[in-house]
mmCIF file of C-alpha atoms in Angstrom:
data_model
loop_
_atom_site.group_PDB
_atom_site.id
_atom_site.type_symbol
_atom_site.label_atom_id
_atom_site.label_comp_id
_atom_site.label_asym_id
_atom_site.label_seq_id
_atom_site.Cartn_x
_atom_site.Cartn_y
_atom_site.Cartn_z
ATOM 1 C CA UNK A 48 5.987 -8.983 -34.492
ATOM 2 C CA UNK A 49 3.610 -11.199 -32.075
ATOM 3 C CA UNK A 50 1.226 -13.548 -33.751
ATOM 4 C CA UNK A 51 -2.868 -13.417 -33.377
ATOM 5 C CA UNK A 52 -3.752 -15.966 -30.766
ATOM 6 C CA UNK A 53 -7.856 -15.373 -30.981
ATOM 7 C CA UNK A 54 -9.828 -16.639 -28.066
ATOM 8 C CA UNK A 55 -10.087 -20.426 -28.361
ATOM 9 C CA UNK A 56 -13.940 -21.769 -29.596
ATOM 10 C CA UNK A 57 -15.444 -23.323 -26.851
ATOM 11 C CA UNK A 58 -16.570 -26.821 -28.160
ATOM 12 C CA UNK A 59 -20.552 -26.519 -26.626
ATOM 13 C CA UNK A 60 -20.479 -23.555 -29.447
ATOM 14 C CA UNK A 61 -20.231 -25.612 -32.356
ATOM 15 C CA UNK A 62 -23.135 -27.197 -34.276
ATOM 16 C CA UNK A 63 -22.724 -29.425 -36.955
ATOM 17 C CA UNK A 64 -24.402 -27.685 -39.510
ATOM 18 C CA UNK A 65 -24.550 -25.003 -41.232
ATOM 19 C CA UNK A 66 -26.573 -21.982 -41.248
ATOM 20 C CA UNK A 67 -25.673 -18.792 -43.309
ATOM 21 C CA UNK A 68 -27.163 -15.698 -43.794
ATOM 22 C CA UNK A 69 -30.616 -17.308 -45.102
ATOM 23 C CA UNK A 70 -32.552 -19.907 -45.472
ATOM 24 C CA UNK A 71 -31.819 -20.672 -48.860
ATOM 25 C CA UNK A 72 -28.051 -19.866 -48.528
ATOM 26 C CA UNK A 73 -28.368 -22.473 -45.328
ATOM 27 C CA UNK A 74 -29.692 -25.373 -47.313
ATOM 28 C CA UNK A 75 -26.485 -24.738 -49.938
ATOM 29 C CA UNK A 76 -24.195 -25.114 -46.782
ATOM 30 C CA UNK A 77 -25.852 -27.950 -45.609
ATOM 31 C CA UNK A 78 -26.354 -29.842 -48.775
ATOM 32 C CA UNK A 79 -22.292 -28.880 -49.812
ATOM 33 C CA UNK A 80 -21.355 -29.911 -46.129
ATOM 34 C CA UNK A 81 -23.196 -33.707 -46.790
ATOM 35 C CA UNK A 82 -21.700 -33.673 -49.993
ATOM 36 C CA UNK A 83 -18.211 -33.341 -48.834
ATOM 37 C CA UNK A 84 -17.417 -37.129 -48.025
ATOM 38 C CA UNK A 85 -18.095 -38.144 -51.498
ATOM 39 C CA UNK A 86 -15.798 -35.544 -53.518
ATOM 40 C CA UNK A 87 -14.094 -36.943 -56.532
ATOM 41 C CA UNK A 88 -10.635 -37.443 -56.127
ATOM 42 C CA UNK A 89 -10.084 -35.704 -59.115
ATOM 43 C CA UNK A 90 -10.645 -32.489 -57.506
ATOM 44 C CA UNK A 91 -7.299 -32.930 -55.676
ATOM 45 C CA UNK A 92 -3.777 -31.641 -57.112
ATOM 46 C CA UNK A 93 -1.553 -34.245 -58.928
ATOM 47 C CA UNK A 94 0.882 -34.425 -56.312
ATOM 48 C CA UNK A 95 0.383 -37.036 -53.212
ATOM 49 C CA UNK A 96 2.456 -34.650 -51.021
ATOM 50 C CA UNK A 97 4.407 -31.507 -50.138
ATOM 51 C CA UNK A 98 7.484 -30.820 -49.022
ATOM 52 C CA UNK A 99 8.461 -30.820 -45.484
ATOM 53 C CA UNK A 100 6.823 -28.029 -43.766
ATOM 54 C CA UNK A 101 6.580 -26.046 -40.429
ATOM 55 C CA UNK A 102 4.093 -25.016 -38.334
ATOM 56 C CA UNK A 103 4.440 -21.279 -38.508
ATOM 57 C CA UNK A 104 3.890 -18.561 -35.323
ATOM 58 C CA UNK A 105 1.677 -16.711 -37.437
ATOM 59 C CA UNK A 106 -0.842 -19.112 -37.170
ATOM 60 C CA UNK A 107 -3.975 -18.825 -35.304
ATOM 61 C CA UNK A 108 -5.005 -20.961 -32.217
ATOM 62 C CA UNK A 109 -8.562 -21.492 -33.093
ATOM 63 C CA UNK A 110 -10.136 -24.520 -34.023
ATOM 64 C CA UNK A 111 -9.960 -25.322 -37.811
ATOM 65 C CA UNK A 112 -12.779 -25.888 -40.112
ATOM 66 C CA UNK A 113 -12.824 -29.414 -41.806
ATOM 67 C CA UNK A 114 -11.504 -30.588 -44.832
ATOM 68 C CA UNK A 115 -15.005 -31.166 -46.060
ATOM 69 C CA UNK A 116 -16.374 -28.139 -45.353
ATOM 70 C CA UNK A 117 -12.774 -25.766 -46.843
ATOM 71 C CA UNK A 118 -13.203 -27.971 -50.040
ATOM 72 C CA UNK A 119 -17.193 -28.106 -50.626
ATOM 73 C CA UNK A 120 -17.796 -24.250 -49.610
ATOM 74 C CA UNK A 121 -15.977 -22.266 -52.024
ATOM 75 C CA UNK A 122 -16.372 -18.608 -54.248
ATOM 76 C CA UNK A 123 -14.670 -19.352 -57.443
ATOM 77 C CA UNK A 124 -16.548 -17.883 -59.927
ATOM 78 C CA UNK A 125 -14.429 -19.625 -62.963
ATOM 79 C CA UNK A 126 -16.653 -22.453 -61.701
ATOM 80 C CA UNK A 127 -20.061 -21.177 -60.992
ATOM 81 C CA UNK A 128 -21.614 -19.146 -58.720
ATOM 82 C CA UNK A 129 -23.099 -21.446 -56.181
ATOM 83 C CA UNK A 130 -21.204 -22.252 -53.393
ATOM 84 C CA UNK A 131 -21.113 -26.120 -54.581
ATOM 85 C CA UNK A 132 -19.436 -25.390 -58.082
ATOM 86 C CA UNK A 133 -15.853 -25.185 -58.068
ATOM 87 C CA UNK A 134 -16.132 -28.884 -55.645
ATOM 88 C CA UNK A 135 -18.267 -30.268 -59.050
ATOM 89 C CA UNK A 136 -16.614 -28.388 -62.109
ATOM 90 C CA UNK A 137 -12.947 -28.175 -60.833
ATOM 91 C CA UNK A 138 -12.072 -31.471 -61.931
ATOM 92 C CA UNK A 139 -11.693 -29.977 -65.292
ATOM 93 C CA UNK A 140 -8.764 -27.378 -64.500
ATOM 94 C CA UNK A 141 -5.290 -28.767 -65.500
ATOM 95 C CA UNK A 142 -2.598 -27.874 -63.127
ATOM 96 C CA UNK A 143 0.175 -29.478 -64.738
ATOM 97 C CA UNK A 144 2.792 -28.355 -66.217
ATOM 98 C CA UNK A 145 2.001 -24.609 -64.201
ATOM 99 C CA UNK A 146 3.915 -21.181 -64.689
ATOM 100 C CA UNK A 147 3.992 -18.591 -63.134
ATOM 101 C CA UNK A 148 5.170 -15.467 -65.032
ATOM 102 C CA UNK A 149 6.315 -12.334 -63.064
ATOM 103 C CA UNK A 150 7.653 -9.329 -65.127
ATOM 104 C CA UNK A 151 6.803 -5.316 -65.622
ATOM 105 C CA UNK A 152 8.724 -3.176 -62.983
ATOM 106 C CA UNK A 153 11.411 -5.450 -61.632
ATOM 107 C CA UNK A 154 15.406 -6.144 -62.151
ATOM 108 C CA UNK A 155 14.689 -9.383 -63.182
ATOM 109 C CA UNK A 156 11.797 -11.095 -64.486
ATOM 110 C CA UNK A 157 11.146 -14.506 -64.296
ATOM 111 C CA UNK A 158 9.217 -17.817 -65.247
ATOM 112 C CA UNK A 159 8.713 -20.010 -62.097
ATOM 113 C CA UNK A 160 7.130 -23.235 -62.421
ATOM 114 C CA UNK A 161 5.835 -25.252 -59.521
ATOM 115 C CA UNK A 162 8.937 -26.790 -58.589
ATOM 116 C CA UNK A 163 10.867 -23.432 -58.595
ATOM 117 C CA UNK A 164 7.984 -21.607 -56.606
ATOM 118 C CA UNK A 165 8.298 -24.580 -53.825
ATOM 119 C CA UNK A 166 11.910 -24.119 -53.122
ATOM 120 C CA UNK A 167 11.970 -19.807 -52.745
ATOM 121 C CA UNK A 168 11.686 -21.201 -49.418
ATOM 122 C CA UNK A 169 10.683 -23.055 -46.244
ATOM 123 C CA UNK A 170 7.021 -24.228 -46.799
ATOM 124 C CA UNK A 171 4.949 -22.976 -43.507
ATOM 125 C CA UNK A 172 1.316 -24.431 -42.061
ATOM 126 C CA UNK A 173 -0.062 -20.642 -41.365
ATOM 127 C CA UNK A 174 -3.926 -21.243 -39.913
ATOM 128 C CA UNK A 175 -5.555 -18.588 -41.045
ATOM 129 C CA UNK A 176 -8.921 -16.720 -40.704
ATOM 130 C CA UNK A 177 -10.719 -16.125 -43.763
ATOM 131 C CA UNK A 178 -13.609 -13.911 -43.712
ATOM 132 C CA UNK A 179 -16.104 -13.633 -46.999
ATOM 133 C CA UNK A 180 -17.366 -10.138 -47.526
ATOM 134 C CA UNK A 181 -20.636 -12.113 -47.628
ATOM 135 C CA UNK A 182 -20.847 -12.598 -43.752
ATOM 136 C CA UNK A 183 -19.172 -16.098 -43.001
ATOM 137 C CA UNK A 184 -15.956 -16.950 -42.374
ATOM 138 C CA UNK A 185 -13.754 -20.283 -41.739
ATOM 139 C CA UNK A 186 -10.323 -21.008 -39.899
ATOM 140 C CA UNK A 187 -8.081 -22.612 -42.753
ATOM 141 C CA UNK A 188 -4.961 -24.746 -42.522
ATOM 142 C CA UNK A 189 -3.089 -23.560 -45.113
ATOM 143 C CA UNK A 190 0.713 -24.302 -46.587
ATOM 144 C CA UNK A 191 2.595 -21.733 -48.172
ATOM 145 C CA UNK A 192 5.344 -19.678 -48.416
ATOM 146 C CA UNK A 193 5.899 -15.842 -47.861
ATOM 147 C CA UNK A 194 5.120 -13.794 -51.027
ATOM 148 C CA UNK A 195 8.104 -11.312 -50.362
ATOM 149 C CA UNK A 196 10.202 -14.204 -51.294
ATOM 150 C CA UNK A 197 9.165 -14.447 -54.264
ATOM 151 C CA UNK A 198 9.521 -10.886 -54.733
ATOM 152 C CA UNK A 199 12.681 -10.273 -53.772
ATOM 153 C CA UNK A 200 14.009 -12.939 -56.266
ATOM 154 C CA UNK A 201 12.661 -10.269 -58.813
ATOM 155 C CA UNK A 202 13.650 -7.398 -57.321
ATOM 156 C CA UNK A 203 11.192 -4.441 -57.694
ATOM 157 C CA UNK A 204 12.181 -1.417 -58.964
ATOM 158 C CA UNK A 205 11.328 2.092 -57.724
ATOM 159 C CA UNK A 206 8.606 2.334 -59.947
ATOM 160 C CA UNK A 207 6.766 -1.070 -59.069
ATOM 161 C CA UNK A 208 4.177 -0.007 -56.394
ATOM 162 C CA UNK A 209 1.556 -2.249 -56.757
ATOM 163 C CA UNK A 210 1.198 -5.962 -57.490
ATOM 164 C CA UNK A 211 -1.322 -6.648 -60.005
ATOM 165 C CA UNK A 212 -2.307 -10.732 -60.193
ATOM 166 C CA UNK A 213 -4.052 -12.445 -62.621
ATOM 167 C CA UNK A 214 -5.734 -16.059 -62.828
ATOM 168 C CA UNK A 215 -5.454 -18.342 -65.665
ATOM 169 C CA UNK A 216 -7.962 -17.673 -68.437
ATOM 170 C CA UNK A 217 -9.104 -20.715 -70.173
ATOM 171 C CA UNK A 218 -12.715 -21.280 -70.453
ATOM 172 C CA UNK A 219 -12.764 -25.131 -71.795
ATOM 173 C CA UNK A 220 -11.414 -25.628 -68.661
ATOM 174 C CA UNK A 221 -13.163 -22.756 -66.581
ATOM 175 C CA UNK A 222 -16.323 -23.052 -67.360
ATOM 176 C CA UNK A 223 -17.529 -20.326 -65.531
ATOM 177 C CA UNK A 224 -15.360 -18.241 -67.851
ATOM 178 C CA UNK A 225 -18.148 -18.157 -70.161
ATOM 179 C CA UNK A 226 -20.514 -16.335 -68.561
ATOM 180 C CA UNK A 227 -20.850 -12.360 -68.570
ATOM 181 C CA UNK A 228 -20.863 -12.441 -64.350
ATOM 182 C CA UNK A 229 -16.942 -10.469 -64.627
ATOM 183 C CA UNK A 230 -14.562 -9.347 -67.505
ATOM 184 C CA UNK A 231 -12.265 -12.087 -67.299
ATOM 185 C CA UNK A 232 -9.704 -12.919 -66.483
ATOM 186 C CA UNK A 233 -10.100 -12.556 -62.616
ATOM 187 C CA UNK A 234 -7.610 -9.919 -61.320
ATOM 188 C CA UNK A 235 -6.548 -8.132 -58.184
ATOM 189 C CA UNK A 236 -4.187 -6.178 -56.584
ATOM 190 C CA UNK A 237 -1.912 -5.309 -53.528
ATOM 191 C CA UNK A 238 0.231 -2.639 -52.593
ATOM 192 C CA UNK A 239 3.978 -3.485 -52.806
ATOM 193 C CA UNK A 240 4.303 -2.953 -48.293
ATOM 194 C CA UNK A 241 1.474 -5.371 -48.274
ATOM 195 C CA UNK A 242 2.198 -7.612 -50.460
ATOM 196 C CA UNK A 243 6.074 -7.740 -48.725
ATOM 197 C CA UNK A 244 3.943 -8.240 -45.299
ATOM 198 C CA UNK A 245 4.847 -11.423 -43.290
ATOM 199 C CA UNK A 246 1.270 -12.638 -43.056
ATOM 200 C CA UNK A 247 0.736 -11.785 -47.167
ATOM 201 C CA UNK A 248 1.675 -15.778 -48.249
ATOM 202 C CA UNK A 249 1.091 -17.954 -51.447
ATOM 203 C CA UNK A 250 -0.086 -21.099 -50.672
ATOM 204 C CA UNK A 251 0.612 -24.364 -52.215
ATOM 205 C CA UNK A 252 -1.621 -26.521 -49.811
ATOM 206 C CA UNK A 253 -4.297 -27.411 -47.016
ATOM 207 C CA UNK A 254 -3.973 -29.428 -44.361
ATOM 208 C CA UNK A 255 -0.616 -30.979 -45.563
ATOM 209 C CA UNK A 256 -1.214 -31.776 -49.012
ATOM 210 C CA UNK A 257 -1.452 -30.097 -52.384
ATOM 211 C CA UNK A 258 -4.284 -27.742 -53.044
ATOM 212 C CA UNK A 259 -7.402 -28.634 -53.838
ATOM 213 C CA UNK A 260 -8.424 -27.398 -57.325
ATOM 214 C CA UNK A 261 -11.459 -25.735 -56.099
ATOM 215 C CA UNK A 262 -9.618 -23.894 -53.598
ATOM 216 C CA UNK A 263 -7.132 -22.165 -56.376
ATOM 217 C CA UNK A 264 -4.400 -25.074 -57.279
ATOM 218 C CA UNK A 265 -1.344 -25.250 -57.723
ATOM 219 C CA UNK A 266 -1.240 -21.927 -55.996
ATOM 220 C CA UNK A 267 -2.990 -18.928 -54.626
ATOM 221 C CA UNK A 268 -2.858 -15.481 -53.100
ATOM 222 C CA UNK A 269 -3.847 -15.312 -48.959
ATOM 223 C CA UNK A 270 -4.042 -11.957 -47.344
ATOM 224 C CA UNK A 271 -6.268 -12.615 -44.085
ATOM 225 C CA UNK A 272 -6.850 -9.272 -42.752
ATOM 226 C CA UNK A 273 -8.410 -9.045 -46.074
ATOM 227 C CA UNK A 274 -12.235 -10.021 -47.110
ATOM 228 C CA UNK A 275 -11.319 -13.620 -49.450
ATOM 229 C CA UNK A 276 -12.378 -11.785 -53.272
ATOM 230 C CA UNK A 277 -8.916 -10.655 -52.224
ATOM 231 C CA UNK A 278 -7.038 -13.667 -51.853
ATOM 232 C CA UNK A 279 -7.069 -14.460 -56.185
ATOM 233 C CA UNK A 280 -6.777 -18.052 -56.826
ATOM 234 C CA UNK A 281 -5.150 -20.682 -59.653
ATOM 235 C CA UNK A 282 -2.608 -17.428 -60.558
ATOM 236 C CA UNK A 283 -0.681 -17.509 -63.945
ATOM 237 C CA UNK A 284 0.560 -13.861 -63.734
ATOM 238 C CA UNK A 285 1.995 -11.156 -61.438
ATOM 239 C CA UNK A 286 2.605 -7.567 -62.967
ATOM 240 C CA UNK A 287 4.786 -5.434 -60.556
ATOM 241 C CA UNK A 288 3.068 -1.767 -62.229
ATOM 242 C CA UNK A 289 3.503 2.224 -61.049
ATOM 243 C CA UNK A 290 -0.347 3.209 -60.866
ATOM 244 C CA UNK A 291 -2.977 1.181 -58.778
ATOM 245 C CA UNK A 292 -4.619 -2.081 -60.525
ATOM 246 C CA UNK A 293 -8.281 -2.049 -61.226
ATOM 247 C CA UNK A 294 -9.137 -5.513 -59.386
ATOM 248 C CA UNK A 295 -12.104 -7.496 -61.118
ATOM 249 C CA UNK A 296 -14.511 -6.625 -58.756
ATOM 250 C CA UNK A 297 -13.958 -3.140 -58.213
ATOM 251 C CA UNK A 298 -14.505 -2.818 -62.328
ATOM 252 C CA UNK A 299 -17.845 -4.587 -62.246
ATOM 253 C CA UNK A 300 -18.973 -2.957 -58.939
ATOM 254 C CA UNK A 301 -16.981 0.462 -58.134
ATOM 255 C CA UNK A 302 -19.046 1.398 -55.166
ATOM 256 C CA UNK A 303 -19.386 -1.979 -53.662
ATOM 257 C CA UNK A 304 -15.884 -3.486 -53.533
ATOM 258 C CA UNK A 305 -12.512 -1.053 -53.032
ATOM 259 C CA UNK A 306 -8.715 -1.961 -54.006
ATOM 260 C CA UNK A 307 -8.317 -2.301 -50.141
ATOM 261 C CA UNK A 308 -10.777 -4.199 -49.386
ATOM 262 C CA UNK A 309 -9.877 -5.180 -45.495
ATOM 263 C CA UNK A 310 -11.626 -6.188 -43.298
ATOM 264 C CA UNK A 311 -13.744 -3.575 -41.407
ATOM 265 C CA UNK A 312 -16.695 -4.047 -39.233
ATOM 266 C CA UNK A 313 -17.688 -0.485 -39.570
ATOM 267 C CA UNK A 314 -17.994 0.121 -43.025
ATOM 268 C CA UNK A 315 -20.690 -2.439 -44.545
ATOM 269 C CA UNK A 316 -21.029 -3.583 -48.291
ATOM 270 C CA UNK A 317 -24.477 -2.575 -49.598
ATOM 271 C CA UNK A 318 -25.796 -5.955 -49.086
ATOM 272 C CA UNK A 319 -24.152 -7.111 -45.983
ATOM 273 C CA UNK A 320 -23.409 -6.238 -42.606
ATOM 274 C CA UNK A 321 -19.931 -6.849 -41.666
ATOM 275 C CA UNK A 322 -20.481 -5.991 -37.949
ATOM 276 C CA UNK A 323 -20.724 -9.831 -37.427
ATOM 277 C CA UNK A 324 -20.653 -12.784 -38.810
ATOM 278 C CA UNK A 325 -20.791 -16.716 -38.899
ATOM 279 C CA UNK A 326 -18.448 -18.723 -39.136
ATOM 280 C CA UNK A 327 -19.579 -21.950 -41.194
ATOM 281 C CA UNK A 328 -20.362 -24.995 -38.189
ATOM 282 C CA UNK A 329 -21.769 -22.482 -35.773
ATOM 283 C CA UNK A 330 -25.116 -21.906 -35.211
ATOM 284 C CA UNK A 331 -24.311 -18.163 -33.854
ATOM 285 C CA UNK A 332 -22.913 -15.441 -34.909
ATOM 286 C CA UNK A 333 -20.028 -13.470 -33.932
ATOM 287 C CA UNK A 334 -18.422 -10.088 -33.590
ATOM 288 C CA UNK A 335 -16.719 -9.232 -36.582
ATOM 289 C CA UNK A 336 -13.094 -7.957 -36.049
ATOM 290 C CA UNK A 337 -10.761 -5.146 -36.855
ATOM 291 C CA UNK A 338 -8.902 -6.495 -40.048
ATOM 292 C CA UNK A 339 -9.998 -10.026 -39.299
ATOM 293 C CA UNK A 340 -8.324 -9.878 -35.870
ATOM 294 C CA UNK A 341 -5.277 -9.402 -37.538
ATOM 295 C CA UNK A 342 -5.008 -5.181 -36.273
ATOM 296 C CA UNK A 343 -1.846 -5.742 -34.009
ATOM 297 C CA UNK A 344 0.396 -6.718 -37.046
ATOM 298 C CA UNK A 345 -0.987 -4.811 -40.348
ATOM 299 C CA UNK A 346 -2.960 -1.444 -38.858
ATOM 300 C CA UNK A 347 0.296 0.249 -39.402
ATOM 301 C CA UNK A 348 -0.131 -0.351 -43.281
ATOM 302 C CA UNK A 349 -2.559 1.842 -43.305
ATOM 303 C CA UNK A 350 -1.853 4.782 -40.701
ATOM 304 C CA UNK A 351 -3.361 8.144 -41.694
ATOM 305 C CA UNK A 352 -5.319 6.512 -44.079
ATOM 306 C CA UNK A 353 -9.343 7.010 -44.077
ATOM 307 C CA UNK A 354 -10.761 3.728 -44.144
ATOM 308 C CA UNK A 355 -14.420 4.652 -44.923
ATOM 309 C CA UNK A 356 -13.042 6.383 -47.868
ATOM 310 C CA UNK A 357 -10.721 3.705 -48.805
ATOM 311 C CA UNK A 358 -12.747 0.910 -48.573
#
């Protein structure tokens, strides 16, 4: 299987701000983006480093997005809904000890803590594209490990066709968890081919050190041919279950957000385009692509299958 090498960015492109969809979503990215240099340490995940890791071939060739801007940009509704929450309130989250309980239809369930999940194997730097169903995307460095390995310590049985994940509920530390905005806890859901697909990973870290709490520490789903909703962060629980998961934002919105939820230029949310988009540090947009750009290696998922319909 080849990896996505995307057209490289050509540096006169690049602006240093950044402009989103409108004028008041622009002066959140700008204001989060001058922010950045003067995040808390606290926000950062107890350890000072990872484990060895290697740069994977998965990864993509484009320029990354900065530190500042992956860490003060962020949808993670346990925090708030603006875009500058999870960067202010995450400090609060507490990531250690951390379990992570898999069970229902597998051979062998198990409790892995954060020590266990690092050594199911090699730790990879995958640089991914994420793309927001709300029209802006970012290139992100992240470190993680396949999820298949992790699933094939459990061993699923013939019954277990879907993954169903769920975040940690704890609103004295979420506070975002006490608001009506979704039925929490946060949950979502893969099929069992995708979830055992090389690009599916969990990651553990960005740019070379532990996660970030306000991007999903100690460690988080990334699917990037999928829009980020997808991609469930800070997870406690993984359910291996027979019939399809109702994900948290397919329950609160039914005809706005699908179980598949990939990437699709020609099938647009409601509210947003997704023929194009921008990526946050550009002042122009771009074309939006086939399951993030990611078509060569997952459009076989999904042969047969009506995307408009299956959304």
């Amino acid at each position: 299987m080849s990896a996505y090498r995307p057209p490289p960015i050509a540096p006169s492109e690049i602006t240093p701000e950044d402009i989103y969809l409108s004028r008041r979503t622009w002066m959140q990215g700008a204001a989060a983006l001058g922010a950045a240099a003067m995040l808390p340490e606290a926000v950062a995940a107890p350890q000072e480093k990872l484990p060895t890791f290697y740069k994977s071939r998965y990864s993509s060739s484009e320029p990354q997005n900065s530190l500042g801007q992956i860490t003060s940009y962020n949808n993670f509704y346990e925090f708030g809904t603006d875009k500058g929450d999870p960067a202010d309130h995450a400090h609060t989250l507490k990531i250690d000890p951390w379990v992570v309980e898999v069970g229902g239809e597998v051979a062998k369930p198990r409790r892995f803590d954060l020590d266990s999940l690092l050594k199911l194997a090699p730790l990879e730097e995958r640089i991914y594209r994420l793309r927001c169903v709300e029209g802006w995307s970012m290139v992100i460095p992240w470190v993680g490990l396949p999820l298949s390995a992790l699933l094939k310590q459990v061993e699923p049985t013939s019954r277990g066709k879907y993954l169903e994940f769920t975040t940690l509920l704890a609103p004295e530390q979420m506070p975002g968890q006490k608001t009506s905005v979704l039925d929490w806890p946060y949950v979502e859901g893969l099929r069992l081919d995708e979830a055992m697909h090389p690009l599916a990973i969990l990651a553990v870290g960005l740019y070379g050190k532990p996660l970030p709490r306000q991007n999903g520490a100690p460690v988080r789903l990334v699917v990037p041919w999928k829009y980020g909703f997808k991609s469930i962060k800070s997870i406690v629980k993984i359910r291996l279950v027979e019939k399809q998961p109702i994900s948290s934002w397919t329950r609160a919105a039914p005809t706005e957000y699908g179980f598949y939820s990939n990437v699709n230029p020609e099938v647009d949310h409601p509210r947003w385009s997704q023929a194009s988009e921008r990526r946050i540090g550009e002042f122009l947009k771009r074309k939006t692509l086939m399951f993030n750009g990611y078509a060569d290696e997952v459009a076989g998922l999904y042969k047969g299958l009506d995307l408009r319909r299956h959304f």
